[in-house]
XYZ file of C-alpha atoms in Angstrom:
447
model
C -34.058 40.006 -38.309
C -31.424 37.895 -37.319
C -28.458 37.290 -39.641
C -25.579 34.600 -39.614
C -22.625 36.571 -38.950
C -19.044 34.958 -39.127
C -18.801 35.327 -35.442
C -21.983 32.769 -35.141
C -20.184 30.421 -37.531
C -17.031 30.579 -35.361
C -19.091 29.779 -32.248
C -20.756 26.873 -33.784
C -17.657 25.315 -35.026
C -16.366 25.376 -31.357
C -19.695 24.104 -30.280
C -19.942 26.802 -27.587
C -22.860 27.630 -25.714
C -23.354 30.885 -23.499
C -21.777 29.475 -20.491
C -18.584 28.288 -22.122
C -18.559 31.711 -24.210
C -18.815 33.937 -20.990
C -16.237 31.642 -19.288
C -13.769 32.074 -21.971
C -14.590 35.926 -22.457
C -13.779 36.537 -18.790
C -10.490 34.839 -19.068
C -9.385 36.376 -22.188
C -10.109 40.050 -20.438
C -8.257 38.806 -17.377
C -5.402 37.824 -19.727
C -5.277 41.081 -21.528
C -5.370 42.901 -18.250
C -2.335 40.996 -17.101
C -0.706 41.889 -20.347
C -1.484 45.619 -21.024
C -2.406 46.791 -17.364
C -5.396 48.617 -18.869
C -8.041 48.892 -16.286
C -10.722 48.723 -18.764
C -10.340 44.855 -18.920
C -10.757 44.551 -15.068
C -13.665 42.493 -14.109
C -15.254 42.578 -17.533
C -18.165 39.942 -18.241
C -20.809 39.636 -20.988
C -24.811 38.990 -20.486
C -26.501 36.515 -22.719
C -28.485 39.144 -24.172
C -25.594 40.875 -25.483
C -23.966 37.376 -26.613
C -27.217 36.897 -28.557
C -26.983 40.389 -30.316
C -23.504 39.984 -31.296
C -23.894 36.569 -32.698
C -27.013 37.299 -34.643
C -25.399 40.781 -35.953
C -28.077 42.686 -34.257
C -25.739 45.594 -33.144
C -23.048 47.799 -34.424
C -19.364 47.777 -33.387
C -19.440 47.147 -29.528
C -17.935 49.436 -27.126
C -14.374 48.807 -25.609
C -12.949 46.775 -24.397
C -15.103 44.073 -26.213
C -13.593 44.438 -29.661
C -10.057 43.480 -28.464
C -11.517 40.551 -26.122
C -13.574 38.896 -29.171
C -10.542 39.579 -31.616
C -8.258 37.784 -29.179
C -10.938 34.921 -28.850
C -11.621 34.214 -32.478
C -8.153 35.458 -34.083
C -10.418 37.578 -36.439
C -11.086 41.293 -36.932
C -14.097 42.685 -35.157
C -15.470 44.207 -38.489
C -15.428 40.611 -40.087
C -16.987 38.741 -37.149
C -19.891 40.813 -36.899
C -20.591 41.225 -40.603
C -22.987 38.705 -42.445
C -21.501 35.406 -43.631
C -21.425 35.228 -47.222
C -22.263 31.542 -47.416
C -19.005 30.329 -48.522
C -17.654 27.515 -46.440
C -15.159 28.842 -43.771
C -12.292 26.813 -42.805
C -11.926 26.103 -39.019
C -8.625 26.375 -37.399
C -7.949 22.666 -37.799
C -8.799 22.825 -41.439
C -6.624 25.797 -42.391
C -3.596 25.126 -44.598
C -0.460 25.219 -42.273
C 2.475 27.575 -43.254
C 6.128 27.070 -42.646
C 6.251 28.298 -39.257
C 3.431 26.222 -38.080
C 5.174 23.060 -39.247
C 8.202 24.162 -37.416
C 6.338 24.995 -34.202
C 4.751 21.357 -34.385
C 8.258 19.672 -34.917
C 9.833 21.590 -31.864
C 6.946 20.772 -29.676
C 7.128 17.097 -30.523
C 10.747 17.204 -30.110
C 10.766 19.058 -26.881
C 8.124 16.645 -25.246
C 9.845 13.573 -26.441
C 13.230 15.014 -24.980
C 11.208 15.610 -21.475
C 10.167 11.972 -21.684
C 13.444 10.764 -22.568
C 14.680 12.562 -19.236
C 12.249 10.818 -17.312
C 14.049 7.476 -17.442
C 15.983 6.032 -14.457
C 19.361 4.347 -14.686
C 18.697 0.498 -14.263
C 21.516 0.449 -11.905
C 19.694 2.668 -9.679
C 16.577 0.497 -9.385
C 18.895 -2.526 -8.874
C 20.474 -0.843 -6.087
C 17.261 -0.093 -3.901
C 15.968 -3.495 -4.990
C 19.069 -5.137 -3.683
C 18.968 -3.078 -0.342
C 15.377 -3.951 0.298
C 15.903 -7.613 -0.194
C 18.976 -7.277 2.153
C 16.754 -5.832 4.784
C 13.827 -8.230 4.295
C 16.389 -11.075 4.631
C 17.835 -9.580 7.943
C 14.925 -9.665 9.942
C 16.251 -12.288 12.220
C 19.116 -10.124 13.171
C 17.903 -6.570 12.969
C 15.399 -5.372 15.430
C 11.847 -4.021 14.728
C 12.544 -0.536 15.048
C 15.646 -0.530 12.957
C 13.825 -2.457 10.272
C 10.931 0.046 10.194
C 13.367 2.966 9.994
C 15.189 1.563 7.122
C 12.202 0.315 5.428
C 10.577 3.641 5.384
C 13.799 5.286 3.873
C 13.443 2.624 1.061
C 9.691 3.228 0.350
C 10.375 6.721 0.354
C 13.168 6.319 -2.402
C 10.666 3.942 -4.332
C 8.021 6.838 -4.417
C 10.597 9.483 -5.339
C 11.471 7.272 -8.408
C 8.054 6.684 -9.518
C 7.844 10.463 -9.901
C 10.993 10.448 -12.059
C 10.513 7.787 -14.801
C 7.644 7.106 -17.329
C 8.871 3.776 -18.436
C 6.303 1.188 -17.991
C 8.924 -1.658 -17.184
C 10.274 0.596 -14.532
C 7.189 1.889 -12.891
C 6.184 -1.678 -12.493
C 9.212 -2.658 -10.975
C 8.855 0.352 -8.465
C 5.357 -0.636 -7.487
C 6.391 -3.934 -6.728
C 9.220 -2.572 -4.725
C 6.981 -0.067 -2.843
C 4.518 -2.711 -2.125
C 7.179 -5.034 -0.733
C 8.531 -2.468 1.482
C 5.017 -1.529 2.694
C 4.315 -4.979 3.546
C 7.951 -5.069 5.529
C 7.070 -1.960 7.258
C 3.376 -3.602 8.315
C 5.354 -6.354 10.096
C 7.690 -4.059 11.789
C 4.582 -1.688 13.016
C 2.854 -4.710 14.341
C 5.743 -5.813 16.332
C 6.115 -2.133 17.653
C 2.418 -2.049 18.850
C 0.695 -0.269 16.299
C -1.896 -2.516 14.691
C -3.907 0.426 12.950
C -0.619 1.491 11.096
C 0.001 -2.290 10.384
C -3.348 -2.558 8.640
C -2.890 0.574 6.606
C 0.506 -0.361 5.333
C -0.334 -3.714 4.452
C -3.469 -2.619 2.338
C -1.024 -0.277 0.598
C 1.035 -3.291 -0.283
C -2.011 -5.143 -1.646
C -3.014 -2.025 -3.704
C 0.491 -1.574 -5.192
C 0.444 -5.491 -5.719
C -2.840 -4.781 -7.534
C -1.377 -1.766 -9.791
C 1.499 -4.107 -10.729
C -0.677 -7.064 -11.410
C 1.666 -9.146 -9.241
C -0.377 -12.150 -7.573
C 2.320 -13.401 -5.162
C 2.577 -9.806 -3.589
C -1.406 -9.717 -3.379
C -1.472 -13.118 -1.798
C 1.367 -12.328 0.811
C -0.589 -9.054 1.612
C -4.215 -10.551 1.828
C -2.989 -13.343 3.913
C -1.259 -10.431 6.375
C -4.484 -8.809 6.260
C -5.992 -12.247 7.729
C -3.529 -12.085 10.332
C -4.272 -8.469 11.644
C -7.974 -8.992 11.432
C -7.926 -11.852 13.797
C -5.605 -9.918 15.928
C -8.361 -7.332 15.808
C -10.907 -9.601 17.079
C -12.305 -10.360 13.614
C -11.645 -14.082 12.746
C -14.610 -14.170 10.299
C -12.994 -11.300 8.490
C -9.615 -12.977 8.688
C -11.115 -16.191 6.951
C -12.597 -13.995 4.043
C -9.108 -12.385 3.549
C -7.245 -15.780 3.428
C -9.986 -17.161 1.365
C -9.310 -14.180 -1.212
C -5.537 -14.878 -0.840
C -5.744 -18.362 -1.767
C -7.423 -17.575 -4.966
C -4.418 -15.592 -6.574
C -2.540 -17.396 -9.322
C 1.350 -17.597 -9.429
C 1.683 -18.298 -5.674
C 4.478 -21.052 -4.970
C 4.311 -23.903 -2.396
C 5.744 -21.814 0.349
C 2.921 -19.106 -0.085
C 0.282 -21.847 -0.024
C 1.976 -23.452 2.908
C 1.819 -19.747 4.824
C -1.960 -19.369 3.860
C -2.864 -22.660 5.150
C -1.035 -21.853 8.484
C -3.048 -18.547 8.661
C -6.477 -20.027 7.794
C -5.859 -22.501 10.532
C -5.421 -19.997 13.211
C -8.375 -17.837 11.977
C -10.538 -21.005 12.034
C -9.465 -21.724 15.593
C -10.466 -18.242 16.606
C -13.999 -18.944 15.303
C -14.089 -22.434 17.273
C -14.131 -24.299 13.867
C -11.506 -26.958 15.324
C -12.470 -29.354 12.334
C -11.564 -26.935 9.757
C -8.446 -25.669 11.842
C -6.931 -29.197 11.881
C -7.538 -29.739 8.297
C -5.829 -26.619 7.736
C -3.044 -27.669 9.887
C -2.559 -30.910 7.768
C -2.488 -28.794 4.657
C 0.244 -26.765 5.941
C 2.473 -29.755 6.638
C 1.812 -31.450 3.330
C 4.859 -31.799 0.671
C 5.361 -28.257 -0.723
C 6.482 -29.407 -4.034
C 8.856 -27.342 -6.381
C 6.645 -24.334 -7.286
C 8.093 -21.202 -6.305
C 7.278 -17.419 -6.408
C 9.242 -14.337 -6.296
C 8.256 -13.075 -2.964
C 7.814 -15.913 -0.730
C 10.656 -17.961 -2.198
C 13.154 -15.699 -4.316
C 13.295 -12.854 -1.683
C 12.422 -15.125 1.506
C 13.461 -13.734 4.981
C 10.577 -12.260 6.595
C 8.557 -13.320 3.481
C 9.785 -17.001 3.683
C 7.677 -19.518 5.686
C 10.232 -22.353 6.733
C 8.970 -25.480 8.457
C 10.142 -24.189 11.811
C 7.584 -21.334 11.495
C 4.976 -23.574 10.134
C 5.236 -25.796 13.230
C 5.442 -23.105 15.662
C 2.475 -21.283 14.180
C 0.367 -24.452 14.545
C 1.544 -25.041 18.145
C -0.252 -21.541 18.713
C -3.247 -22.689 16.873
C -3.450 -26.164 18.839
C -3.276 -23.995 22.066
C -6.295 -21.997 21.046
C -7.922 -25.503 20.650
C -6.784 -26.328 24.167
C -4.945 -29.260 22.798
C -1.910 -28.999 24.964
C -0.595 -32.407 23.793
C -0.624 -31.502 20.135
C 0.946 -28.095 21.091
C 3.773 -29.432 22.897
C 4.743 -31.851 20.110
C 4.411 -28.936 17.410
C 6.580 -26.377 19.707
C 9.139 -29.032 20.162
C 9.429 -29.849 16.483
C 9.900 -26.178 15.553
C 12.778 -25.967 18.292
C 14.208 -29.019 17.081
C 14.301 -27.545 13.599
C 15.551 -24.301 14.687
C 18.502 -26.077 16.549
C 19.334 -28.088 13.433
C 19.934 -24.738 11.474
C 23.098 -22.693 11.134
C 23.748 -20.675 14.489
C 24.089 -17.655 12.546
C 20.505 -17.923 10.804
C 18.724 -19.096 14.165
C 15.435 -16.889 14.058
C 15.374 -15.824 17.810
C 12.028 -14.541 17.470
C 10.454 -17.648 16.268
C 12.465 -19.717 18.711
C 11.057 -17.509 21.814
C 7.586 -17.598 20.384
C 7.940 -21.585 20.173
C 9.642 -21.877 23.564
C 6.719 -19.671 25.201
C 4.059 -21.929 23.388
C 5.857 -25.042 24.921
C 5.766 -23.360 28.345
C 2.265 -22.874 27.813
C 1.526 -26.519 26.943
C 3.452 -27.782 29.710
C 1.230 -25.594 31.876
C -1.994 -27.001 30.529
C -0.315 -30.317 31.471
C 0.382 -29.136 35.211
C 4.186 -29.000 34.393
C 5.148 -25.860 36.141
C 9.078 -26.464 36.663
C 9.492 -27.556 33.129
C 7.569 -24.434 31.782
C 9.675 -22.366 34.071
C 12.789 -24.146 32.401
C 11.591 -22.984 29.021
C 10.643 -19.646 29.830
C 14.309 -18.656 31.230
C 15.720 -18.020 27.914
C 12.790 -16.128 26.801
C 12.780 -13.843 29.770
C 16.354 -12.858 29.062
C 15.668 -11.551 25.551
C 16.661 -8.084 25.009
C 13.916 -5.260 24.910
C 13.909 -4.440 21.206
C 12.968 -8.105 20.559
C 10.001 -8.315 22.645
C 7.522 -7.864 19.908
C 3.668 -7.953 19.851
C 3.614 -11.715 18.882
C 5.818 -12.533 21.786
C 4.117 -10.351 24.219
C 0.793 -11.797 23.654
C 2.128 -15.168 24.050
C 3.740 -14.663 27.353
C 0.768 -12.582 28.707
C -1.245 -15.913 28.118
C 1.343 -17.774 30.374
C 0.957 -15.347 32.930
C -2.872 -15.421 32.690
C -2.431 -19.141 33.144
C 0.118 -18.714 36.076
C -2.561 -16.761 38.051
C -5.646 -18.758 37.344
C -7.334 -20.595 40.004
C -5.189 -23.891 39.059
C -2.072 -22.385 40.406
C -3.562 -20.425 43.140
C -1.597 -20.376 46.184
C 1.506 -21.877 44.435
C 4.755 -19.610 45.399
C 6.528 -20.713 42.176
C 3.713 -19.731 39.975
C 3.266 -16.468 41.540
C 7.141 -15.733 41.193
C 7.113 -16.638 37.585
C 4.158 -14.575 36.844
C 5.746 -11.660 38.529
C 8.935 -12.110 36.074
C 6.542 -12.208 33.111
C 4.950 -9.010 34.158
C 8.272 -7.361 34.405
C 9.340 -8.667 31.057
C 6.084 -7.076 29.339
C 6.727 -3.739 31.033
C 9.882 -3.162 29.176
C 8.930 -4.206 25.617
C 9.415 -3.475 21.997
C 5.571 -2.560 21.693
C 6.219 0.397 23.936
C 8.743 2.050 21.733
C 5.867 3.813 19.843
C 4.055 4.770 23.065
C 1.357 2.222 22.197
C 0.135 -1.171 23.058
C -1.745 -3.884 21.453
C -5.203 -5.067 22.439
C -4.861 -8.676 23.339
C -6.988 -11.078 21.247
C -5.016 -13.492 19.416
C -2.093 -15.754 20.471
C 0.468 -14.808 18.176
C 1.227 -12.353 15.465
C 2.355 -11.751 12.086
C 6.023 -13.286 12.642
C 4.269 -16.279 13.674
C 1.767 -16.706 11.193
């Protein structure tokens, strides 16, 4: 007849069923083998029938090595485990009165864990330095070629990830998640300029996720806006509209960020042929910005900024997509005028080159070949490292117009088309050994 044993009481206290019992039995046997070297413990297991007989006291003392394993599992002598339970309440391990050694061990464990946690705190100055280096790099994109931005940004992203492994302070981790998101976004712009659209998409998705983890609205808005740009470059303008509409729903985005999103939306609508929506978005991008700010588009600025010269240049590209040559010419000229009015040391050479190429295209649409050639002359002299994807796409559009039936048989157009072909053959987009499938006029820098 089955009887209640102390072993059964202990098993019930721990809520063990046979699978858990058998698994722990094998683990303890393996541990004893490692400790003693006794081969009796090698490959030891237990059947469900034996388990039931031990638990119900239907057997005498089991054969070796079972007693040693059971004693290690339950910290009781085998004779007590297999004896009938007297009916007195048996205190489980958590209910037993702790002795002095238990108290000291608990205190030592707590102190050791606290010491380890305290060691996982970074000096704030270290974080400050990485943040300063990243901001400096983001603000230098007008003077630092894309391949150098990518190399330096990759190093800073690596530092942020290493630091995340070295701190458990929540405020520091949030700073590092934001830093990693900003670095990923910057790397995405560089990867795109270097001709790798898939890499750019993956990096900006990482940026959006870092923004989500850190609950940073402005970073998420920037990232989704950039995903919209990459979507219409991939030939998915409908997806681009979805991304930009999601970006516009984030709170905490300043006037500059809202202006940028309006310009991106205009381009996406133009690709879909939604001329009225594109024109409305252009008007929204030119409205008074107001004074609201955020710490991505405004406080960091640089590549994340979207000044009026970039707005008008982006709008000229949108108007070209709508085949509005006159409007595109006016917008491109305004962009170049604003750039000329700026300090010489801060002239955005890529923005200027893109605006000038848009202007040349607008002039070609109006059959002004000589004037277009004049505008392209400084563009075609641009060094290789500055010939990014956004510019290459624009100038390829110019070449397509030059070899169209409109200019067929015109020697000057043929000669200019040949110069453009030579320009694109040696470009930054080829530094990674990749190319970009032409779809959109204009890239992230222009958006």
